[in-house]
Coordinates of C-alpha atoms in Angstrom, one line a residue:
M1 CA 0.4 40.5 1.3
P2 CA 2.7 38.1 0.2
A3 CA 5.3 36.9 2.9
T4 CA 9.0 38.1 2.4
P5 CA 10.3 35.8 -0.2
T6 CA 13.1 32.6 0.3
W7 CA 14.7 30.7 -2.2
P8 CA 17.7 28.0 -2.6
P9 CA 21.0 29.2 -3.0
A10 CA 23.1 29.8 -6.1
S11 CA 19.9 30.8 -7.7
L12 CA 17.8 34.2 -8.9
P13 CA 15.7 35.3 -6.3
R14 CA 12.2 34.3 -6.8
L15 CA 8.9 35.9 -5.9
Y16 CA 5.0 35.4 -6.2
V17 CA 3.4 38.6 -7.4
E18 CA -0.6 38.9 -7.5
E19 CA -0.3 40.8 -10.5
T20 CA -1.0 38.9 -13.8
L21 CA 2.5 39.3 -15.9
S22 CA 2.7 40.1 -19.4
E23 CA 5.3 41.0 -22.1
R24 CA 6.9 44.4 -21.5
L25 CA 4.8 45.1 -18.5
N26 CA 6.5 47.4 -15.7
L27 CA 5.5 46.6 -12.1
M28 CA 6.5 48.0 -8.7
L29 CA 7.1 46.1 -5.4
E30 CA 6.5 47.5 -2.2
G31 CA 6.3 46.5 1.4
P32 CA 8.1 43.3 2.4
Q33 CA 9.3 42.2 -1.1
A34 CA 10.8 45.5 -1.9
N35 CA 12.8 45.8 1.3
Y36 CA 14.0 42.3 0.8
L37 CA 15.1 43.2 -2.7
G38 CA 16.4 46.4 -2.1
A39 CA 17.4 46.8 1.3
V40 CA 18.6 42.6 2.5
L41 CA 19.8 41.7 -0.8
R42 CA 20.9 45.0 -1.9
L43 CA 19.9 44.1 -5.7
R44 CA 20.4 47.2 -7.9
S45 CA 19.2 48.3 -11.5
G46 CA 20.3 45.6 -13.8
A47 CA 19.8 42.9 -11.4
Q48 CA 17.4 39.7 -12.7
V49 CA 14.5 38.2 -10.9
K50 CA 12.0 35.2 -11.6
L51 CA 8.3 36.4 -11.0
F52 CA 5.2 34.0 -11.0
D53 CA 1.9 34.8 -10.6
N54 CA -0.1 31.7 -10.1
R55 CA -1.8 32.0 -13.4
T56 CA 0.6 32.7 -16.4
G57 CA 3.6 30.8 -15.4
E58 CA 7.1 31.9 -14.7
W59 CA 8.6 35.1 -16.2
L60 CA 12.2 36.8 -16.2
A61 CA 12.1 40.0 -14.9
E62 CA 14.9 42.7 -14.8
I63 CA 15.1 45.8 -11.9
S64 CA 15.3 49.0 -13.6
D65 CA 14.8 51.2 -10.3
A66 CA 15.8 49.7 -6.4
G67 CA 15.0 51.4 -3.1
K68 CA 14.7 50.4 0.6
K69 CA 10.9 51.1 0.2
R70 CA 10.0 50.4 -3.6
V71 CA 11.5 48.1 -6.6
V72 CA 10.6 48.4 -10.4
L73 CA 10.5 45.6 -12.3
G74 CA 10.5 45.0 -16.1
I75 CA 9.4 41.9 -17.9
V76 CA 12.0 40.7 -19.8
R77 CA 10.7 36.9 -21.2
H78 CA 8.7 34.4 -20.4
L79 CA 10.6 31.2 -18.9
R80 CA 8.0 28.6 -18.6
P81 CA 3.8 28.6 -18.1
R82 CA 2.0 27.4 -15.4
E83 CA 2.5 23.7 -14.1
P84 CA 0.1 21.1 -14.4
V85 CA -0.8 20.2 -10.9
P86 CA -2.0 16.5 -9.7
D87 CA -5.7 16.6 -8.8
L88 CA -4.8 15.8 -5.3
W89 CA -6.7 17.7 -2.1
L90 CA -5.1 17.5 1.4
L91 CA -7.9 17.6 4.0
F92 CA -6.7 18.1 7.5
A93 CA -7.6 18.7 11.2
P94 CA -5.9 22.1 12.4
I95 CA -3.0 21.4 15.1
K96 CA -1.3 23.9 17.0
R97 CA 0.9 26.8 15.4
G98 CA 4.3 25.8 14.4
R99 CA 3.4 22.2 13.5
I100 CA 0.5 23.5 11.0
D101 CA 2.8 26.0 9.2
W102 CA 5.2 23.4 8.9
L103 CA 2.3 21.2 7.3
I104 CA 1.5 23.8 4.7
E105 CA 5.2 24.6 3.6
K106 CA 5.5 20.9 3.0
A107 CA 2.1 19.9 1.5
T108 CA 2.8 22.8 -1.1
E109 CA 6.3 21.3 -1.9
L110 CA 4.6 17.7 -2.4
G111 CA 2.5 19.5 -5.1
A112 CA -1.1 19.9 -3.1
A113 CA -3.8 20.9 -5.5
R114 CA -6.0 22.2 -2.5
L115 CA -5.5 22.3 1.3
V116 CA -8.6 22.3 3.4
P117 CA -8.9 22.0 7.2
V118 CA -11.5 20.2 8.5
I119 CA -13.2 20.8 12.1
T120 CA -13.6 17.2 13.9
R121 CA -14.9 16.2 17.3
R122 CA -11.4 16.1 18.9
T123 CA -9.7 18.8 17.0
I124 CA -7.9 20.7 19.3
V125 CA -7.6 24.0 17.2
D126 CA -11.1 25.6 16.0
R127 CA -9.7 28.9 14.4
V128 CA -7.6 28.8 11.5
K129 CA -5.6 32.4 10.2
D130 CA -5.8 31.9 6.0
E131 CA -3.5 34.6 5.7
R132 CA -0.7 33.3 7.8
L133 CA -1.1 29.7 6.3
F134 CA -1.4 31.1 2.7
A135 CA 2.2 33.1 3.1
H136 CA 3.6 30.2 4.2
A137 CA 2.5 28.3 1.1
I138 CA 3.5 31.2 -1.0
E139 CA 7.3 30.6 0.7
A140 CA 7.1 27.2 -0.1
A141 CA 6.3 27.7 -3.7
E142 CA 8.9 30.5 -4.1
Q143 CA 11.6 28.3 -2.8
C144 CA 10.5 24.8 -4.2
D145 CA 10.3 26.4 -7.9
R146 CA 6.5 25.8 -8.2
T147 CA 4.4 28.1 -10.4
A148 CA 1.1 27.1 -9.1
L149 CA -0.2 27.6 -5.7
P150 CA -2.2 25.2 -3.7
E151 CA -6.0 26.4 -3.1
L152 CA -6.5 27.4 0.5
A153 CA -10.2 26.8 1.4
P154 CA -12.0 27.9 4.8
A155 CA -12.0 25.3 7.5
Q156 CA -15.2 23.0 7.2
K157 CA -17.0 20.7 9.9
L158 CA -16.5 17.2 8.9
D159 CA -20.1 16.5 8.7
A160 CA -20.7 19.4 6.2
L161 CA -17.8 18.1 3.9
L162 CA -18.9 14.8 3.5
G163 CA -22.5 15.9 2.9
S164 CA -21.4 17.7 -0.3
W165 CA -18.8 15.7 -1.4
P166 CA -18.0 15.6 -5.0
A167 CA -19.0 12.2 -6.8
E168 CA -15.8 11.9 -9.0
R169 CA -13.5 12.4 -6.1
T170 CA -12.0 9.2 -4.3
L171 CA -11.5 10.2 -0.8
F172 CA -8.7 8.1 1.0
F173 CA -8.6 8.4 4.7
A174 CA -6.1 7.3 7.2
D175 CA -8.3 4.8 9.5
E176 CA -6.8 3.8 13.1
A177 CA -8.7 0.4 12.5
G178 CA -6.7 0.1 9.2
G179 CA -7.2 -0.5 5.4
E180 CA -5.6 -1.1 2.2
P181 CA -1.8 0.6 2.0
L182 CA -2.2 3.7 0.2
A183 CA 0.5 2.8 -2.1
R184 CA -1.3 0.4 -3.3
A185 CA -4.9 2.0 -3.4
A186 CA -3.6 5.4 -5.1
A187 CA -4.9 5.8 -8.8
P188 CA -4.6 8.5 -11.1
G189 CA -7.9 10.4 -11.0
P190 CA -9.5 13.4 -8.6
G191 CA -8.7 12.3 -5.3
A192 CA -8.3 13.7 -1.8
I193 CA -6.4 12.3 1.6
L194 CA -8.1 12.9 4.9
I195 CA -5.9 13.1 8.0
G196 CA -7.3 13.2 11.4
P197 CA -6.8 15.1 14.7
E198 CA -4.1 14.1 17.2
G199 CA -6.6 12.1 18.9
G200 CA -8.3 10.3 16.0
F201 CA -11.6 10.0 14.8
T202 CA -14.4 9.3 17.1
D203 CA -16.0 5.9 16.3
E204 CA -19.1 7.9 15.0
E205 CA -16.9 10.2 12.4
R206 CA -15.3 6.8 11.2
S207 CA -18.5 5.4 10.2
A208 CA -19.7 8.4 8.4
I209 CA -16.6 8.8 6.5
R210 CA -16.6 5.2 5.6
A211 CA -20.1 5.3 4.7
L212 CA -19.4 7.8 2.0
P213 CA -19.2 5.5 -1.6
Q214 CA -16.3 7.7 -2.6
A215 CA -14.3 6.9 0.9
R216 CA -11.4 4.1 1.1
P217 CA -9.9 3.5 4.4
V218 CA -6.2 3.1 4.1
S219 CA -2.8 2.3 6.1
L220 CA 0.1 4.3 6.6
G221 CA 2.0 1.4 8.1
P222 CA 2.6 -0.2 11.5
R223 CA 3.9 2.7 13.2
I224 CA 1.7 5.5 15.2
L225 CA 2.3 8.7 13.3
R226 CA 1.7 12.3 14.5
A227 CA -1.0 14.1 12.5
D228 CA 1.7 16.3 10.5
T229 CA 3.6 13.1 9.6
A230 CA 0.9 11.4 8.5
A231 CA -0.6 13.8 6.1
V232 CA 3.2 14.4 4.7
A233 CA 3.8 10.6 4.8
A234 CA 0.2 10.0 3.2
M235 CA 1.1 12.8 0.4
A236 CA 4.2 11.2 -0.6
L237 CA 2.8 7.6 -0.7
W238 CA 0.0 9.0 -3.6
M239 CA 2.4 11.3 -5.4
A240 CA 4.6 8.4 -5.9
A241 CA 2.2 5.8 -7.1
A242 CA -0.2 8.3 -9.0
G243 CA 1.1 11.7 -9.1
D244 CA 3.8 13.6 -11.0
W245 CA 6.7 12.2 -9.4
G246 CA 6.9 9.2 -11.8
R247 CA 6.4 11.6 -14.7
H248 CA 8.6 14.3 -13.7
A249 CA 11.6 15.0 -16.4
A250 CA 15.0 17.4 -15.5
R251 CA 14.6 20.5 -17.5

């Protein structure tokens, strides 16, 4: 179920909906979204909101009927198509609640195409609540103006991940033993960033990763970073060097 929506001040409320949107469509929202629009914001007939569905882009919609438990909207017009997303995956060892929620939120804001929890030898958290994490991704997309949601993949063990790694995708992994600066190593094309657990990779895991032909060990600087900080720093470096930050033009 989509999470309670959030959005920046001084803008129309912006929601993700699961239904495919189209011209002249009427749809009904129930549950947390309807409660937020009808009871919390107290929007009434004639009020406008923005909707996106992760498929067709963003649409302007107008409320035709609003209550505390149900809100009916009609599509007014198409605002923009679904955005192109840089082909970057973020692979991360799950960390404790709170910090992993923050990580999902920031990775979504930064433009990750796919999020993959990876179980390593030193991973402390071995169970991932996909529904909760996806709700955080939805909230972040609503707030940061994304029209595309990142794919949240099921958790995988590191050895299985390496064994089925796609030949065309470069795997940048933050190696405590050092490597090329990520800002210099990043290049356009399918890529993935692998961040280890709080205790780091074992020697055996590091050797297995380095044995992968597509793997490139990279450095994130001279300081030791927490796992969630490292993930955000690495994504920012990649987006600045090879992602869509430099190609972005103000609308």
